[in-house]
Amino acid sequence: SAGSSELADQWIFEAMRNTDLSDVPDGKHCAEALGPKIQGNPLKLKEHICVLFNLQAPVFENIARTFNELRDALTDLESLYSPGCRAEGIVFRHEDGRQAKIKCKDF
C-alpha cells in the first residue's frame, strides 16, 4: 500500500499536493504523476504534478490514420502539453468511450 513516508511513493504524493483539484468534478479520473523524479522527466517539468488526461489532454488536429503516416508523424511529434519536448504518444478516443494509445517509441 502507498504511504507518503515511503521513499518510492514520495514523488507521487508531492505531485498530488502540487495539483489543484478544486475545479475537478467528482468522479473517477485517469491521472498520471509527472515531474523531475518520475520516469526521467521527459517533459522537463520543474515540479511534480498530476495531470488528469481525461480532463486536460491536448488535442492534435488532423492526425494521420494510416500506419506509414502515423509512423512518420510520431517520429518527431512535439508535445502539446510541454512544447519543446517530444510527445509520449497519442490516444485515439471514440465517442462511445473506446480508446487506443500509440506510443512514439513503438515506432
PDB file of N, CA and C in Angstrom:
ATOM      1  N   SER A   1       0.838  -1.192   0.000  1.00  0.00           N
ATOM      2  CA  SER A   1       0.000   0.000   0.000  1.00  0.00           C
ATOM      3  C   SER A   1       0.874   1.242   0.000  1.00  0.00           C
ATOM      4  N   ALA A   2       0.395   2.281  -0.623  1.00  0.00           N
ATOM      5  CA  ALA A   2       1.144   3.526  -0.744  1.00  0.00           C
ATOM      6  C   ALA A   2       1.088   4.301   0.562  1.00  0.00           C
ATOM      7  N   GLY A   3       2.178   4.941   0.860  1.00  0.00           N
ATOM      8  CA  GLY A   3       2.238   5.793   2.041  1.00  0.00           C
ATOM      9  C   GLY A   3       3.147   6.973   1.779  1.00  0.00           C
ATOM     10  N   SER A   4       2.776   8.161   2.265  1.00  0.00           N
ATOM     11  CA  SER A   4       3.552   9.363   1.962  1.00  0.00           C
ATOM     12  C   SER A   4       4.949   9.321   2.558  1.00  0.00           C
ATOM     13  N   SER A   5       5.210   8.416   3.512  1.00  0.00           N
ATOM     14  CA  SER A   5       6.544   8.312   4.093  1.00  0.00           C
ATOM     15  C   SER A   5       7.423   7.310   3.349  1.00  0.00           C
ATOM     16  N   GLU A   6       6.856   6.543   2.436  1.00  0.00           N
ATOM     17  CA  GLU A   6       7.627   5.578   1.659  1.00  0.00           C
ATOM     18  C   GLU A   6       8.442   6.315   0.604  1.00  0.00           C
ATOM     19  N   LEU A   7       9.733   6.040   0.540  1.00  0.00           N
ATOM     20  CA  LEU A   7      10.609   6.719  -0.404  1.00  0.00           C
ATOM     21  C   LEU A   7      10.118   6.586  -1.839  1.00  0.00           C
ATOM     22  N   ALA A   8       9.686   5.400  -2.226  1.00  0.00           N
ATOM     23  CA  ALA A   8       9.243   5.167  -3.604  1.00  0.00           C
ATOM     24  C   ALA A   8       7.974   5.945  -3.944  1.00  0.00           C
ATOM     25  N   ASP A   9       7.191   6.289  -2.942  1.00  0.00           N
ATOM     26  CA  ASP A   9       5.920   6.976  -3.175  1.00  0.00           C
ATOM     27  C   ASP A   9       5.998   8.486  -2.978  1.00  0.00           C
ATOM     28  N   GLN A  10       7.108   9.000  -2.464  1.00  0.00           N
ATOM     29  CA  GLN A  10       7.154  10.410  -2.074  1.00  0.00           C
ATOM     30  C   GLN A  10       6.883  11.366  -3.229  1.00  0.00           C
ATOM     31  N   TRP A  11       7.334  11.040  -4.426  1.00  0.00           N
ATOM     32  CA  TRP A  11       7.136  11.957  -5.558  1.00  0.00           C
ATOM     33  C   TRP A  11       5.687  11.939  -6.037  1.00  0.00           C
ATOM     34  N   ILE A  12       5.029  10.799  -5.883  1.00  0.00           N
ATOM     35  CA  ILE A  12       3.604  10.707  -6.226  1.00  0.00           C
ATOM     36  C   ILE A  12       2.797  11.596  -5.282  1.00  0.00           C
ATOM     37  N   PHE A  13       3.090  11.497  -3.985  1.00  0.00           N
ATOM     38  CA  PHE A  13       2.366  12.321  -3.015  1.00  0.00           C
ATOM     39  C   PHE A  13       2.702  13.800  -3.185  1.00  0.00           C
ATOM     40  N   GLU A  14       3.943  14.113  -3.532  1.00  0.00           N
ATOM     41  CA  GLU A  14       4.294  15.512  -3.808  1.00  0.00           C
ATOM     42  C   GLU A  14       3.508  16.018  -5.015  1.00  0.00           C
ATOM     43  N   ALA A  15       3.400  15.196  -6.048  1.00  0.00           N
ATOM     44  CA  ALA A  15       2.625  15.579  -7.235  1.00  0.00           C
ATOM     45  C   ALA A  15       1.169  15.840  -6.862  1.00  0.00           C
ATOM     46  N   MET A  16       0.615  15.000  -5.992  1.00  0.00           N
ATOM     47  CA  MET A  16      -0.773  15.200  -5.553  1.00  0.00           C
ATOM     48  C   MET A  16      -0.915  16.521  -4.800  1.00  0.00           C
ATOM     49  N   ARG A  17       0.036  16.817  -3.914  1.00  0.00           N
ATOM     50  CA  ARG A  17      -0.030  18.075  -3.146  1.00  0.00           C
ATOM     51  C   ARG A  17       0.128  19.298  -4.041  1.00  0.00           C
ATOM     52  N   ASN A  18       0.879  19.171  -5.131  1.00  0.00           N
ATOM     53  CA  ASN A  18       1.133  20.301  -6.036  1.00  0.00           C
ATOM     54  C   ASN A  18       0.025  20.519  -7.058  1.00  0.00           C
ATOM     55  N   THR A  19      -0.968  19.669  -7.081  1.00  0.00           N
ATOM     56  CA  THR A  19      -2.008  19.732  -8.108  1.00  0.00           C
ATOM     57  C   THR A  19      -3.301  20.286  -7.528  1.00  0.00           C
ATOM     58  N   ASP A  20      -3.789  21.358  -8.137  1.00  0.00           N
ATOM     59  CA  ASP A  20      -5.052  21.971  -7.717  1.00  0.00           C
ATOM     60  C   ASP A  20      -6.211  21.167  -8.299  1.00  0.00           C
ATOM     61  N   LEU A  21      -6.956  20.546  -7.440  1.00  0.00           N
ATOM     62  CA  LEU A  21      -8.097  19.735  -7.872  1.00  0.00           C
ATOM     63  C   LEU A  21      -9.430  20.401  -7.529  1.00  0.00           C
ATOM     64  N   SER A  22      -9.389  21.673  -7.152  1.00  0.00           N
ATOM     65  CA  SER A  22     -10.604  22.350  -6.689  1.00  0.00           C
ATOM     66  C   SER A  22     -11.682  22.455  -7.764  1.00  0.00           C
ATOM     67  N   ASP A  23     -11.311  22.495  -9.034  1.00  0.00           N
ATOM     68  CA  ASP A  23     -12.297  22.600 -10.112  1.00  0.00           C
ATOM     69  C   ASP A  23     -12.606  21.259 -10.779  1.00  0.00           C
ATOM     70  N   VAL A  24     -12.059  20.184 -10.235  1.00  0.00           N
ATOM     71  CA  VAL A  24     -12.268  18.864 -10.837  1.00  0.00           C
ATOM     72  C   VAL A  24     -13.601  18.298 -10.350  1.00  0.00           C
ATOM     73  N   PRO A  25     -14.467  17.904 -11.267  1.00  0.00           N
ATOM     74  CA  PRO A  25     -15.754  17.342 -10.848  1.00  0.00           C
ATOM     75  C   PRO A  25     -15.572  16.013 -10.121  1.00  0.00           C
ATOM     76  N   ASP A  26     -16.506  15.720  -9.220  1.00  0.00           N
ATOM     77  CA  ASP A  26     -16.479  14.437  -8.521  1.00  0.00           C
ATOM     78  C   ASP A  26     -16.542  13.302  -9.532  1.00  0.00           C
ATOM     79  N   GLY A  27     -15.908  12.206  -9.199  1.00  0.00           N
ATOM     80  CA  GLY A  27     -15.943  11.044 -10.069  1.00  0.00           C
ATOM     81  C   GLY A  27     -14.586  10.395 -10.179  1.00  0.00           C
ATOM     82  N   LYS A  28     -14.486   9.420 -11.049  1.00  0.00           N
ATOM     83  CA  LYS A  28     -13.225   8.726 -11.306  1.00  0.00           C
ATOM     84  C   LYS A  28     -12.536   9.393 -12.484  1.00  0.00           C
ATOM     85  N   HIS A  29     -11.219   9.577 -12.355  1.00  0.00           N
ATOM     86  CA  HIS A  29     -10.450  10.225 -13.409  1.00  0.00           C
ATOM     87  C   HIS A  29      -9.132   9.487 -13.611  1.00  0.00           C
ATOM     88  N   CYS A  30      -8.673   9.449 -14.836  1.00  0.00           N
ATOM     89  CA  CYS A  30      -7.366   8.882 -15.159  1.00  0.00           C
ATOM     90  C   CYS A  30      -6.331   9.980 -14.980  1.00  0.00           C
ATOM     91  N   ALA A  31      -5.330   9.715 -14.153  1.00  0.00           N
ATOM     92  CA  ALA A  31      -4.297  10.717 -13.897  1.00  0.00           C
ATOM     93  C   ALA A  31      -2.923  10.071 -13.978  1.00  0.00           C
ATOM     94  N   GLU A  32      -1.946  10.911 -14.225  1.00  0.00           N
ATOM     95  CA  GLU A  32      -0.560  10.451 -14.248  1.00  0.00           C
ATOM     96  C   GLU A  32       0.284  11.467 -13.498  1.00  0.00           C
ATOM     97  N   ALA A  33       1.150  10.982 -12.619  1.00  0.00           N
ATOM     98  CA  ALA A  33       2.084  11.851 -11.918  1.00  0.00           C
ATOM     99  C   ALA A  33       3.296  12.069 -12.816  1.00  0.00           C
ATOM    100  N   LEU A  34       3.725  13.318 -12.915  1.00  0.00           N
ATOM    101  CA  LEU A  34       4.851  13.700 -13.759  1.00  0.00           C
ATOM    102  C   LEU A  34       5.786  14.601 -12.967  1.00  0.00           C
ATOM    103  N   GLY A  35       7.049  14.648 -13.356  1.00  0.00           N
ATOM    104  CA  GLY A  35       7.963  15.586 -12.721  1.00  0.00           C
ATOM    105  C   GLY A  35       9.401  15.125 -12.721  1.00  0.00           C
ATOM    106  N   PRO A  36      10.258  15.932 -12.077  1.00  0.00           N
ATOM    107  CA  PRO A  36      11.706  15.726 -12.127  1.00  0.00           C
ATOM    108  C   PRO A  36      12.200  14.352 -11.676  1.00  0.00           C
ATOM    109  N   LYS A  37      11.533  13.729 -10.735  1.00  0.00           N
ATOM    110  CA  LYS A  37      12.000  12.442 -10.203  1.00  0.00           C
ATOM    111  C   LYS A  37      11.138  11.269 -10.658  1.00  0.00           C
ATOM    112  N   ILE A  38      10.329  11.487 -11.716  1.00  0.00           N
ATOM    113  CA  ILE A  38       9.423  10.440 -12.184  1.00  0.00           C
ATOM    114  C   ILE A  38       9.726  10.117 -13.643  1.00  0.00           C
ATOM    115  N   GLN A  39      10.057   8.873 -13.926  1.00  0.00           N
ATOM    116  CA  GLN A  39      10.277   8.347 -15.279  1.00  0.00           C
ATOM    117  C   GLN A  39      11.228   9.195 -16.130  1.00  0.00           C
ATOM    118  N   GLY A  40      12.245   9.752 -15.517  1.00  0.00           N
ATOM    119  CA  GLY A  40      13.241  10.505 -16.265  1.00  0.00           C
ATOM    120  C   GLY A  40      12.801  11.893 -16.700  1.00  0.00           C
ATOM    121  N   ASN A  41      11.600  12.313 -16.303  1.00  0.00           N
ATOM    122  CA  ASN A  41      11.090  13.654 -16.589  1.00  0.00           C
ATOM    123  C   ASN A  41      11.208  14.045 -18.062  1.00  0.00           C
ATOM    124  N   PRO A  42      10.631  13.255 -18.974  1.00  0.00           N
ATOM    125  CA  PRO A  42      10.773  13.560 -20.400  1.00  0.00           C
ATOM    126  C   PRO A  42      10.151  14.895 -20.822  1.00  0.00           C
ATOM    127  N   LEU A  43       9.226  15.434 -20.004  1.00  0.00           N
ATOM    128  CA  LEU A  43       8.616  16.723 -20.340  1.00  0.00           C
ATOM    129  C   LEU A  43       9.355  17.896 -19.702  1.00  0.00           C
ATOM    130  N   LYS A  44      10.458  17.593 -18.995  1.00  0.00           N
ATOM    131  CA  LYS A  44      11.324  18.612 -18.398  1.00  0.00           C
ATOM    132  C   LYS A  44      10.559  19.561 -17.466  1.00  0.00           C
ATOM    133  N   LEU A  45       9.685  18.992 -16.654  1.00  0.00           N
ATOM    134  CA  LEU A  45       8.915  19.789 -15.701  1.00  0.00           C
ATOM    135  C   LEU A  45       9.785  20.172 -14.515  1.00  0.00           C
ATOM    136  N   LYS A  46       9.492  21.310 -13.907  1.00  0.00           N
ATOM    137  CA  LYS A  46      10.284  21.805 -12.780  1.00  0.00           C
ATOM    138  C   LYS A  46       9.744  21.326 -11.435  1.00  0.00           C
ATOM    139  N   GLU A  47       8.487  20.874 -11.401  1.00  0.00           N
ATOM    140  CA  GLU A  47       7.912  20.355 -10.165  1.00  0.00           C
ATOM    141  C   GLU A  47       7.046  19.140 -10.476  1.00  0.00           C
ATOM    142  N   HIS A  48       6.765  18.382  -9.449  1.00  0.00           N
ATOM    143  CA  HIS A  48       5.917  17.199  -9.601  1.00  0.00           C
ATOM    144  C   HIS A  48       4.458  17.622  -9.604  1.00  0.00           C
ATOM    145  N   ILE A  49       3.705  17.110 -10.560  1.00  0.00           N
ATOM    146  CA  ILE A  49       2.279  17.412 -10.673  1.00  0.00           C
ATOM    147  C   ILE A  49       1.534  16.164 -11.129  1.00  0.00           C
ATOM    148  N   CYS A  50       0.234  16.174 -10.945  1.00  0.00           N
ATOM    149  CA  CYS A  50      -0.636  15.150 -11.517  1.00  0.00           C
ATOM    150  C   CYS A  50      -1.402  15.782 -12.664  1.00  0.00           C
ATOM    151  N   VAL A  51      -1.504  15.068 -13.754  1.00  0.00           N
ATOM    152  CA  VAL A  51      -2.264  15.541 -14.908  1.00  0.00           C
ATOM    153  C   VAL A  51      -3.422  14.585 -15.121  1.00  0.00           C
ATOM    154  N   LEU A  52      -4.604  15.133 -15.160  1.00  0.00           N
ATOM    155  CA  LEU A  52      -5.806  14.341 -15.409  1.00  0.00           C
ATOM    156  C   LEU A  52      -6.064  14.378 -16.904  1.00  0.00           C
ATOM    157  N   PHE A  53      -5.482  13.419 -17.618  1.00  0.00           N
ATOM    158  CA  PHE A  53      -5.532  13.456 -19.075  1.00  0.00           C
ATOM    159  C   PHE A  53      -6.943  13.328 -19.633  1.00  0.00           C
ATOM    160  N   ASN A  54      -7.854  12.719 -18.889  1.00  0.00           N
ATOM    161  CA  ASN A  54      -9.220  12.648 -19.406  1.00  0.00           C
ATOM    162  C   ASN A  54      -9.914  14.008 -19.328  1.00  0.00           C
ATOM    163  N   LEU A  55      -9.351  14.964 -18.581  1.00  0.00           N
ATOM    164  CA  LEU A  55      -9.912  16.312 -18.491  1.00  0.00           C
ATOM    165  C   LEU A  55      -9.035  17.364 -19.158  1.00  0.00           C
ATOM    166  N   GLN A  56      -7.716  17.131 -19.210  1.00  0.00           N
ATOM    167  CA  GLN A  56      -6.776  18.154 -19.648  1.00  0.00           C
ATOM    168  C   GLN A  56      -5.952  17.776 -20.875  1.00  0.00           C
ATOM    169  N   ALA A  57      -6.302  16.748 -21.560  1.00  0.00           N
ATOM    170  CA  ALA A  57      -5.466  16.271 -22.663  1.00  0.00           C
ATOM    171  C   ALA A  57      -5.471  17.249 -23.827  1.00  0.00           C
ATOM    172  N   PRO A  58      -4.280  17.636 -24.288  1.00  0.00           N
ATOM    173  CA  PRO A  58      -4.216  18.448 -25.503  1.00  0.00           C
ATOM    174  C   PRO A  58      -4.679  17.628 -26.701  1.00  0.00           C
ATOM    175  N   VAL A  59      -5.219  18.287 -27.688  1.00  0.00           N
ATOM    176  CA  VAL A  59      -5.781  17.598 -28.854  1.00  0.00           C
ATOM    177  C   VAL A  59      -4.950  17.910 -30.089  1.00  0.00           C
ATOM    178  N   PHE A  60      -4.487  16.868 -30.752  1.00  0.00           N
ATOM    179  CA  PHE A  60      -3.813  17.014 -32.038  1.00  0.00           C
ATOM    180  C   PHE A  60      -4.881  17.014 -33.118  1.00  0.00           C
ATOM    181  N   GLU A  61      -4.910  18.050 -33.920  1.00  0.00           N
ATOM    182  CA  GLU A  61      -5.869  18.125 -35.019  1.00  0.00           C
ATOM    183  C   GLU A  61      -5.282  17.428 -36.245  1.00  0.00           C
ATOM    184  N   ASN A  62      -6.115  16.788 -37.018  1.00  0.00           N
ATOM    185  CA  ASN A  62      -5.722  16.192 -38.299  1.00  0.00           C
ATOM    186  C   ASN A  62      -4.556  15.216 -38.184  1.00  0.00           C
ATOM    187  N   ILE A  63      -4.580  14.345 -37.192  1.00  0.00           N
ATOM    188  CA  ILE A  63      -3.512  13.355 -37.039  1.00  0.00           C
ATOM    189  C   ILE A  63      -3.677  12.266 -38.103  1.00  0.00           C
ATOM    190  N   ALA A  64      -2.565  11.743 -38.549  1.00  0.00           N
ATOM    191  CA  ALA A  64      -2.553  10.706 -39.586  1.00  0.00           C
ATOM    192  C   ALA A  64      -3.317   9.467 -39.121  1.00  0.00           C
ATOM    193  N   ARG A  65      -3.778   8.663 -40.077  1.00  0.00           N
ATOM    194  CA  ARG A  65      -4.557   7.464 -39.733  1.00  0.00           C
ATOM    195  C   ARG A  65      -3.972   6.170 -40.289  1.00  0.00           C
ATOM    196  N   THR A  66      -3.107   6.237 -41.292  1.00  0.00           N
ATOM    197  CA  THR A  66      -2.528   5.005 -41.826  1.00  0.00           C
ATOM    198  C   THR A  66      -1.240   4.683 -41.074  1.00  0.00           C
ATOM    199  N   PHE A  67      -0.797   3.431 -41.144  1.00  0.00           N
ATOM    200  CA  PHE A  67       0.419   3.024 -40.442  1.00  0.00           C
ATOM    201  C   PHE A  67       1.612   3.886 -40.846  1.00  0.00           C
ATOM    202  N   ASN A  68       1.861   4.015 -42.148  1.00  0.00           N
ATOM    203  CA  ASN A  68       3.026   4.770 -42.614  1.00  0.00           C
ATOM    204  C   ASN A  68       2.944   6.241 -42.220  1.00  0.00           C
ATOM    205  N   GLU A  69       1.754   6.827 -42.339  1.00  0.00           N
ATOM    206  CA  GLU A  69       1.596   8.235 -41.955  1.00  0.00           C
ATOM    207  C   GLU A  69       1.778   8.416 -40.447  1.00  0.00           C
ATOM    208  N   LEU A  70       1.246   7.480 -39.657  1.00  0.00           N
ATOM    209  CA  LEU A  70       1.427   7.550 -38.207  1.00  0.00           C
ATOM    210  C   LEU A  70       2.894   7.405 -37.829  1.00  0.00           C
ATOM    211  N   ARG A  71       3.573   6.441 -38.439  1.00  0.00           N
ATOM    212  CA  ARG A  71       5.000   6.239 -38.158  1.00  0.00           C
ATOM    213  C   ARG A  71       5.771   7.522 -38.433  1.00  0.00           C
ATOM    214  N   ASP A  72       5.516   8.147 -39.567  1.00  0.00           N
ATOM    215  CA  ASP A  72       6.222   9.378 -39.920  1.00  0.00           C
ATOM    216  C   ASP A  72       5.871  10.519 -38.968  1.00  0.00           C
ATOM    217  N   ALA A  73       4.592  10.641 -38.619  1.00  0.00           N
ATOM    218  CA  ALA A  73       4.153  11.722 -37.735  1.00  0.00           C
ATOM    219  C   ALA A  73       4.707  11.556 -36.320  1.00  0.00           C
ATOM    220  N   LEU A  74       4.770  10.320 -35.832  1.00  0.00           N
ATOM    221  CA  LEU A  74       5.208  10.080 -34.461  1.00  0.00           C
ATOM    222  C   LEU A  74       6.722  10.122 -34.298  1.00  0.00           C
ATOM    223  N   THR A  75       7.452  10.113 -35.389  1.00  0.00           N
ATOM    224  CA  THR A  75       8.914  10.130 -35.314  1.00  0.00           C
ATOM    225  C   THR A  75       9.427  11.353 -34.563  1.00  0.00           C
ATOM    226  N   ASP A  76       8.822  12.499 -34.803  1.00  0.00           N
ATOM    227  CA  ASP A  76       9.281  13.721 -34.140  1.00  0.00           C
ATOM    228  C   ASP A  76       8.109  14.582 -33.660  1.00  0.00           C
ATOM    229  N   LEU A  77       7.057  13.932 -33.198  1.00  0.00           N
ATOM    230  CA  LEU A  77       5.868  14.636 -32.724  1.00  0.00           C
ATOM    231  C   LEU A  77       6.191  15.414 -31.451  1.00  0.00           C
ATOM    232  N   GLU A  78       5.949  16.710 -31.480  1.00  0.00           N
ATOM    233  CA  GLU A  78       6.224  17.564 -30.327  1.00  0.00           C
ATOM    234  C   GLU A  78       5.040  17.548 -29.372  1.00  0.00           C
ATOM    235  N   SER A  79       5.337  17.546 -28.088  1.00  0.00           N
ATOM    236  CA  SER A  79       4.301  17.557 -27.066  1.00  0.00           C
ATOM    237  C   SER A  79       3.527  18.867 -27.107  1.00  0.00           C
ATOM    238  N   LEU A  80       2.218  18.783 -27.082  1.00  0.00           N
ATOM    239  CA  LEU A  80       1.389  19.980 -26.960  1.00  0.00           C
ATOM    240  C   LEU A  80       1.268  20.387 -25.496  1.00  0.00           C
ATOM    241  N   TYR A  81       1.509  19.449 -24.606  1.00  0.00           N
ATOM    242  CA  TYR A  81       1.445  19.718 -23.169  1.00  0.00           C
ATOM    243  C   TYR A  81       2.706  20.430 -22.698  1.00  0.00           C
ATOM    244  N   SER A  82       3.851  20.066 -23.261  1.00  0.00           N
ATOM    245  CA  SER A  82       5.133  20.656 -22.878  1.00  0.00           C
ATOM    246  C   SER A  82       5.936  20.950 -24.143  1.00  0.00           C
ATOM    247  N   PRO A  83       5.637  22.084 -24.812  1.00  0.00           N
ATOM    248  CA  PRO A  83       6.318  22.429 -26.069  1.00  0.00           C
ATOM    249  C   PRO A  83       7.841  22.379 -25.932  1.00  0.00           C
ATOM    250  N   GLY A  84       8.481  21.896 -26.985  1.00  0.00           N
ATOM    251  CA  GLY A  84       9.926  21.737 -26.978  1.00  0.00           C
ATOM    252  C   GLY A  84      10.355  20.337 -26.576  1.00  0.00           C
ATOM    253  N   CYS A  85       9.412  19.545 -26.099  1.00  0.00           N
ATOM    254  CA  CYS A  85       9.682  18.158 -25.717  1.00  0.00           C
ATOM    255  C   CYS A  85       8.931  17.231 -26.660  1.00  0.00           C
ATOM    256  N   ARG A  86       9.458  16.042 -26.801  1.00  0.00           N
ATOM    257  CA  ARG A  86       8.808  15.049 -27.662  1.00  0.00           C
ATOM    258  C   ARG A  86       7.559  14.499 -26.978  1.00  0.00           C
ATOM    259  N   ALA A  87       6.500  14.314 -27.730  1.00  0.00           N
ATOM    260  CA  ALA A  87       5.274  13.722 -27.192  1.00  0.00           C
ATOM    261  C   ALA A  87       5.523  12.260 -26.848  1.00  0.00           C
ATOM    262  N   GLU A  88       4.875  11.778 -25.795  1.00  0.00           N
ATOM    263  CA  GLU A  88       4.976  10.359 -25.443  1.00  0.00           C
ATOM    264  C   GLU A  88       4.217   9.519 -26.450  1.00  0.00           C
ATOM    265  N   GLY A  89       3.118  10.044 -26.930  1.00  0.00           N
ATOM    266  CA  GLY A  89       2.295   9.321 -27.887  1.00  0.00           C
ATOM    267  C   GLY A  89       0.960  10.010 -28.056  1.00  0.00           C
ATOM    268  N   ILE A  90       0.026   9.288 -28.630  1.00  0.00           N
ATOM    269  CA  ILE A  90      -1.313   9.834 -28.827  1.00  0.00           C
ATOM    270  C   ILE A  90      -2.344   8.798 -28.393  1.00  0.00           C
ATOM    271  N   VAL A  91      -3.502   9.295 -28.014  1.00  0.00           N
ATOM    272  CA  VAL A  91      -4.625   8.433 -27.651  1.00  0.00           C
ATOM    273  C   VAL A  91      -5.779   8.782 -28.572  1.00  0.00           C
ATOM    274  N   PHE A  92      -6.279   7.773 -29.240  1.00  0.00           N
ATOM    275  CA  PHE A  92      -7.487   7.942 -30.047  1.00  0.00           C
ATOM    276  C   PHE A  92      -8.672   7.660 -29.131  1.00  0.00           C
ATOM    277  N   ARG A  93      -9.624   8.568 -29.090  1.00  0.00           N
ATOM    278  CA  ARG A  93     -10.817   8.396 -28.251  1.00  0.00           C
ATOM    279  C   ARG A  93     -12.055   8.401 -29.136  1.00  0.00           C
ATOM    280  N   HIS A  94     -12.833   7.350 -29.023  1.00  0.00           N
ATOM    281  CA  HIS A  94     -14.088   7.256 -29.764  1.00  0.00           C
ATOM    282  C   HIS A  94     -15.195   7.813 -28.881  1.00  0.00           C
ATOM    283  N   GLU A  95     -16.210   8.379 -29.491  1.00  0.00           N
ATOM    284  CA  GLU A  95     -17.304   8.969 -28.708  1.00  0.00           C
ATOM    285  C   GLU A  95     -18.050   7.950 -27.853  1.00  0.00           C
ATOM    286  N   ASP A  96     -17.919   6.663 -28.164  1.00  0.00           N
ATOM    287  CA  ASP A  96     -18.588   5.640 -27.346  1.00  0.00           C
ATOM    288  C   ASP A  96     -17.732   5.193 -26.153  1.00  0.00           C
ATOM    289  N   GLY A  97     -16.557   5.832 -25.969  1.00  0.00           N
ATOM    290  CA  GLY A  97     -15.710   5.543 -24.821  1.00  0.00           C
ATOM    291  C   GLY A  97     -14.503   4.672 -25.104  1.00  0.00           C
ATOM    292  N   ARG A  98     -14.466   4.021 -26.261  1.00  0.00           N
ATOM    293  CA  ARG A  98     -13.293   3.204 -26.594  1.00  0.00           C
ATOM    294  C   ARG A  98     -12.079   4.108 -26.779  1.00  0.00           C
ATOM    295  N   GLN A  99     -10.895   3.563 -26.419  1.00  0.00           N
ATOM    296  CA  GLN A  99      -9.647   4.304 -26.557  1.00  0.00           C
ATOM    297  C   GLN A  99      -8.549   3.375 -27.071  1.00  0.00           C
ATOM    298  N   ALA A 100      -7.589   3.966 -27.752  1.00  0.00           N
ATOM    299  CA  ALA A 100      -6.397   3.235 -28.189  1.00  0.00           C
ATOM    300  C   ALA A 100      -5.213   4.181 -28.088  1.00  0.00           C
ATOM    301  N   LYS A 101      -4.127   3.716 -27.472  1.00  0.00           N
ATOM    302  CA  LYS A 101      -2.937   4.544 -27.288  1.00  0.00           C
ATOM    303  C   LYS A 101      -1.803   4.002 -28.145  1.00  0.00           C
ATOM    304  N   ILE A 102      -1.093   4.917 -28.787  1.00  0.00           N
ATOM    305  CA  ILE A 102       0.106   4.566 -29.549  1.00  0.00           C
ATOM    306  C   ILE A 102       1.246   5.406 -28.995  1.00  0.00           C
ATOM    307  N   LYS A 103       2.315   4.749 -28.554  1.00  0.00           N
ATOM    308  CA  LYS A 103       3.485   5.457 -28.040  1.00  0.00           C
ATOM    309  C   LYS A 103       4.467   5.698 -29.175  1.00  0.00           C
ATOM    310  N   CYS A 104       5.086   6.864 -29.164  1.00  0.00           N
ATOM    311  CA  CYS A 104       6.070   7.197 -30.206  1.00  0.00           C
ATOM    312  C   CYS A 104       7.195   6.172 -30.246  1.00  0.00           C
ATOM    313  N   LYS A 105       7.609   5.679 -29.074  1.00  0.00           N
ATOM    314  CA  LYS A 105       8.727   4.723 -29.041  1.00  0.00           C
ATOM    315  C   LYS A 105       8.377   3.386 -29.682  1.00  0.00           C
ATOM    316  N   ASP A 106       7.090   3.128 -29.913  1.00  0.00           N
ATOM    317  CA  ASP A 106       6.677   1.886 -30.563  1.00  0.00           C
ATOM    318  C   ASP A 106       7.071   1.851 -32.038  1.00  0.00           C
ATOM    319  N   PHE A 107       7.441   2.983 -32.579  1.00  0.00           N
ATOM    320  CA  PHE A 107       7.865   3.042 -33.974  1.00  0.00           C
ATOM    321  C   PHE A 107       9.361   3.172 -34.020  1.00  0.00           C
TER     322      PHE A 107
END
